[in-house]
Amino acid sequence: MKKTKIALNILIISIVFFSYVPVWAQGRGIVEKKREKIENLKIHYITDQLELNTMEAQDFVPLYKEYMEKRNKAQKEYRIRYAMWNNNIDVLTDEQCVELADSRIAQIQKTLDIQKEYHARFKKMLSPLQLVKLYEAEKTFQKLLLKRIRENRHPEK
């Protein structure tokens, strides 16, 4: 338990440090490095929550990185498509609206397919308890990250 609290404190301090400077003021390379550091913190947090030993972590981490990469790619593809129309959403034709809505559903399905594929692969590698802890750790990490981002944007709150 103490190890978890220490890891959580390191995570929180790191998130605060890495998200302190506004992203819009940074160059593209710096943003990518920041994203990579956050992803590494996430992986460290998750492996700690799963209580993986070194051997287990060596098998899990590459698979989890592959999973995150595929999931992020699917989401990025949709964001790019949506961004093309987002500024002009009120002037879209009905056909364009249908295409945009359909692409959203396709993106959700693609993400779900990736999650199902890796769920099956994680089941072969992790115990049932670790599998549940994986999903809880992802959710908790996301909440912590969003909380820190909000706090950094509005430090007076």
mmCIF file of C-alpha atoms in Angstrom:
data_model
loop_
_atom_site.group_PDB
_atom_site.id
_atom_site.type_symbol
_atom_site.label_atom_id
_atom_site.label_comp_id
_atom_site.label_asym_id
_atom_site.label_seq_id
_atom_site.Cartn_x
_atom_site.Cartn_y
_atom_site.Cartn_z
ATOM 1 C CA MET A 1 0.000 0.000 0.000
ATOM 2 C CA LYS A 2 2.863 2.350 0.840
ATOM 3 C CA LYS A 3 4.430 1.624 -2.549
ATOM 4 C CA THR A 4 1.151 2.568 -4.238
ATOM 5 C CA LYS A 5 0.913 5.867 -2.333
ATOM 6 C CA ILE A 6 4.501 6.738 -3.227
ATOM 7 C CA ALA A 7 3.868 5.904 -6.884
ATOM 8 C CA LEU A 8 0.682 7.954 -6.833
ATOM 9 C CA ASN A 9 2.522 10.932 -5.333
ATOM 10 C CA ILE A 10 5.264 10.654 -7.953
ATOM 11 C CA LEU A 11 2.605 10.447 -10.631
ATOM 12 C CA ILE A 12 0.758 13.514 -9.368
ATOM 13 C CA ILE A 13 3.938 15.565 -9.044
ATOM 14 C CA SER A 14 5.032 14.520 -12.516
ATOM 15 C CA ILE A 15 1.686 15.359 -14.069
ATOM 16 C CA VAL A 16 1.703 18.769 -12.436
ATOM 17 C CA PHE A 17 5.249 19.389 -13.621
ATOM 18 C CA PHE A 18 4.629 18.225 -17.192
ATOM 19 C CA SER A 19 1.329 20.016 -17.645
ATOM 20 C CA TYR A 20 2.318 23.311 -16.031
ATOM 21 C CA VAL A 21 3.370 25.080 -19.216
ATOM 22 C CA PRO A 22 0.432 25.678 -21.572
ATOM 23 C CA VAL A 23 0.494 23.278 -24.505
ATOM 24 C CA TRP A 24 -0.309 25.985 -27.065
ATOM 25 C CA ALA A 25 2.947 27.773 -26.290
ATOM 26 C CA GLN A 26 5.079 24.734 -27.053
ATOM 27 C CA GLY A 27 6.508 23.459 -30.283
ATOM 28 C CA ARG A 28 5.249 20.247 -31.844
ATOM 29 C CA GLY A 29 8.261 18.223 -30.713
ATOM 30 C CA ILE A 30 7.872 19.351 -27.129
ATOM 31 C CA VAL A 31 4.185 18.449 -27.160
ATOM 32 C CA GLU A 32 5.022 14.967 -28.424
ATOM 33 C CA LYS A 33 7.674 14.536 -25.743
ATOM 34 C CA LYS A 34 5.190 15.663 -23.116
ATOM 35 C CA ARG A 35 2.584 13.205 -24.416
ATOM 36 C CA GLU A 36 5.168 10.430 -24.394
ATOM 37 C CA LYS A 37 6.124 11.231 -20.801
ATOM 38 C CA ILE A 38 2.482 11.151 -19.735
ATOM 39 C CA GLU A 39 2.033 7.802 -21.483
ATOM 40 C CA ASN A 40 5.116 6.473 -19.690
ATOM 41 C CA LEU A 41 3.729 7.712 -16.380
ATOM 42 C CA LYS A 42 0.460 5.977 -17.207
ATOM 43 C CA ILE A 43 2.224 2.704 -17.936
ATOM 44 C CA HIS A 44 4.241 2.999 -14.724
ATOM 45 C CA TYR A 45 1.068 3.746 -12.759
ATOM 46 C CA ILE A 46 -0.784 0.795 -14.292
ATOM 47 C CA THR A 47 2.043 -1.700 -13.807
ATOM 48 C CA ASP A 48 2.301 -0.541 -10.200
ATOM 49 C CA GLN A 49 -1.464 -0.951 -9.683
ATOM 50 C CA LEU A 50 -1.334 -4.429 -11.219
ATOM 51 C CA GLU A 51 1.613 -5.281 -8.946
ATOM 52 C CA LEU A 52 3.518 -6.826 -11.833
ATOM 53 C CA ASN A 53 6.939 -8.262 -11.185
ATOM 54 C CA THR A 54 9.784 -7.505 -13.592
ATOM 55 C CA MET A 55 9.143 -10.544 -15.781
ATOM 56 C CA GLU A 56 5.412 -9.868 -16.010
ATOM 57 C CA ALA A 57 6.029 -6.202 -16.774
ATOM 58 C CA GLN A 58 8.422 -7.133 -19.589
ATOM 59 C CA ASP A 59 5.612 -9.052 -21.274
ATOM 60 C CA PHE A 60 2.806 -6.625 -20.421
ATOM 61 C CA VAL A 61 4.341 -3.231 -21.241
ATOM 62 C CA PRO A 62 5.040 -3.805 -24.969
ATOM 63 C CA LEU A 63 1.547 -5.247 -25.449
ATOM 64 C CA TYR A 64 -0.054 -2.357 -23.577
ATOM 65 C CA LYS A 65 1.933 0.194 -25.610
ATOM 66 C CA GLU A 66 0.781 -1.508 -28.811
ATOM 67 C CA TYR A 67 -2.802 -1.348 -27.553
ATOM 68 C CA MET A 68 -2.556 2.350 -26.682
ATOM 69 C CA GLU A 69 -0.967 3.142 -30.038
ATOM 70 C CA LYS A 70 -3.736 1.423 -32.012
ATOM 71 C CA ARG A 71 -6.478 2.974 -29.883
ATOM 72 C CA ASN A 72 -4.950 6.446 -30.121
ATOM 73 C CA LYS A 73 -4.529 6.103 -33.889
ATOM 74 C CA ALA A 74 -8.220 5.236 -34.334
ATOM 75 C CA GLN A 75 -9.257 8.203 -32.221
ATOM 76 C CA LYS A 76 -6.856 10.558 -33.984
ATOM 77 C CA GLU A 77 -8.219 9.567 -37.392
ATOM 78 C CA TYR A 78 -11.686 10.613 -36.302
ATOM 79 C CA ARG A 79 -10.494 13.856 -34.693
ATOM 80 C CA ILE A 80 -8.779 14.831 -37.958
ATOM 81 C CA ARG A 81 -11.916 14.081 -39.968
ATOM 82 C CA TYR A 82 -14.114 15.926 -37.470
ATOM 83 C CA ALA A 83 -11.766 18.919 -37.320
ATOM 84 C CA MET A 84 -12.165 19.441 -41.071
ATOM 85 C CA TRP A 85 -15.874 20.096 -40.603
ATOM 86 C CA ASN A 86 -16.080 21.351 -37.042
ATOM 87 C CA ASN A 87 -15.620 25.031 -37.900
ATOM 88 C CA ASN A 88 -18.358 24.856 -40.543
ATOM 89 C CA ILE A 89 -20.744 22.419 -38.902
ATOM 90 C CA ASP A 90 -23.768 24.684 -39.362
ATOM 91 C CA VAL A 91 -23.302 24.819 -43.132
ATOM 92 C CA LEU A 92 -22.937 21.081 -43.724
ATOM 93 C CA THR A 93 -25.306 19.415 -46.110
ATOM 94 C CA ASP A 94 -27.500 16.589 -44.874
ATOM 95 C CA GLU A 95 -25.228 14.102 -46.652
ATOM 96 C CA GLN A 96 -22.144 15.540 -44.950
ATOM 97 C CA CYS A 97 -23.889 15.402 -41.571
ATOM 98 C CA VAL A 98 -24.796 11.763 -42.141
ATOM 99 C CA GLU A 99 -21.229 11.009 -43.212
ATOM 100 C CA LEU A 100 -19.850 12.742 -40.117
ATOM 101 C CA ALA A 101 -22.262 10.932 -37.799
ATOM 102 C CA ASP A 102 -21.552 7.604 -39.506
ATOM 103 C CA SER A 103 -17.801 8.165 -39.191
ATOM 104 C CA ARG A 104 -18.265 8.754 -35.453
ATOM 105 C CA ILE A 105 -20.074 5.445 -35.064
ATOM 106 C CA ALA A 106 -17.399 3.726 -37.190
ATOM 107 C CA GLN A 107 -14.687 5.214 -34.960
ATOM 108 C CA ILE A 108 -16.454 3.995 -31.818
ATOM 109 C CA GLN A 109 -16.777 0.523 -33.360
ATOM 110 C CA LYS A 110 -13.116 0.498 -34.410
ATOM 111 C CA THR A 111 -12.043 1.490 -30.898
ATOM 112 C CA LEU A 112 -14.301 -1.190 -29.424
ATOM 113 C CA ASP A 113 -12.859 -3.805 -31.790
ATOM 114 C CA ILE A 114 -9.349 -2.856 -30.648
ATOM 115 C CA GLN A 115 -10.418 -3.052 -27.002
ATOM 116 C CA LYS A 116 -12.002 -6.477 -27.549
ATOM 117 C CA GLU A 117 -8.896 -7.781 -29.314
ATOM 118 C CA TYR A 118 -6.564 -6.635 -26.557
ATOM 119 C CA HIS A 119 -8.958 -7.685 -23.807
ATOM 120 C CA ALA A 120 -8.594 -11.250 -25.087
ATOM 121 C CA ARG A 121 -4.814 -10.884 -25.195
ATOM 122 C CA PHE A 122 -4.658 -9.353 -21.705
ATOM 123 C CA LYS A 123 -6.807 -12.214 -20.368
ATOM 124 C CA LYS A 124 -4.103 -14.665 -21.454
ATOM 125 C CA MET A 125 -1.447 -12.664 -19.632
ATOM 126 C CA LEU A 126 -3.145 -11.308 -16.512
ATOM 127 C CA SER A 127 -5.108 -12.869 -13.695
ATOM 128 C CA PRO A 128 -8.826 -12.011 -13.542
ATOM 129 C CA LEU A 129 -8.139 -9.616 -10.662
ATOM 130 C CA GLN A 130 -5.318 -7.923 -12.566
ATOM 131 C CA LEU A 131 -7.585 -7.558 -15.591
ATOM 132 C CA VAL A 132 -10.170 -5.707 -13.517
ATOM 133 C CA LYS A 133 -7.413 -3.636 -11.887
ATOM 134 C CA LEU A 134 -6.133 -2.707 -15.356
ATOM 135 C CA TYR A 135 -9.429 -1.124 -16.350
ATOM 136 C CA GLU A 136 -9.819 0.586 -12.988
ATOM 137 C CA ALA A 137 -6.252 1.915 -13.148
ATOM 138 C CA GLU A 138 -6.873 3.352 -16.626
ATOM 139 C CA LYS A 139 -9.994 5.109 -15.389
ATOM 140 C CA THR A 140 -8.285 6.399 -12.224
ATOM 141 C CA PHE A 141 -5.269 7.650 -14.152
ATOM 142 C CA GLN A 142 -7.534 9.525 -16.568
ATOM 143 C CA LYS A 143 -9.370 11.167 -13.658
ATOM 144 C CA LEU A 144 -6.100 12.159 -11.979
ATOM 145 C CA LEU A 145 -4.741 13.591 -15.198
ATOM 146 C CA LEU A 146 -7.876 15.607 -15.924
ATOM 147 C CA LYS A 147 -7.977 16.880 -12.350
ATOM 148 C CA ARG A 148 -4.377 18.084 -12.569
ATOM 149 C CA ILE A 149 -4.967 19.750 -15.929
ATOM 150 C CA ARG A 150 -7.998 21.583 -14.544
ATOM 151 C CA GLU A 151 -6.078 22.645 -11.448
ATOM 152 C CA ASN A 152 -3.247 24.004 -13.582
ATOM 153 C CA ARG A 153 -5.636 25.954 -15.800
ATOM 154 C CA HIS A 154 -7.500 27.412 -12.812
ATOM 155 C CA PRO A 155 -5.036 27.461 -9.883
ATOM 156 C CA GLU A 156 -7.297 29.695 -7.771
ATOM 157 C CA LYS A 157 -9.923 26.937 -7.363
#
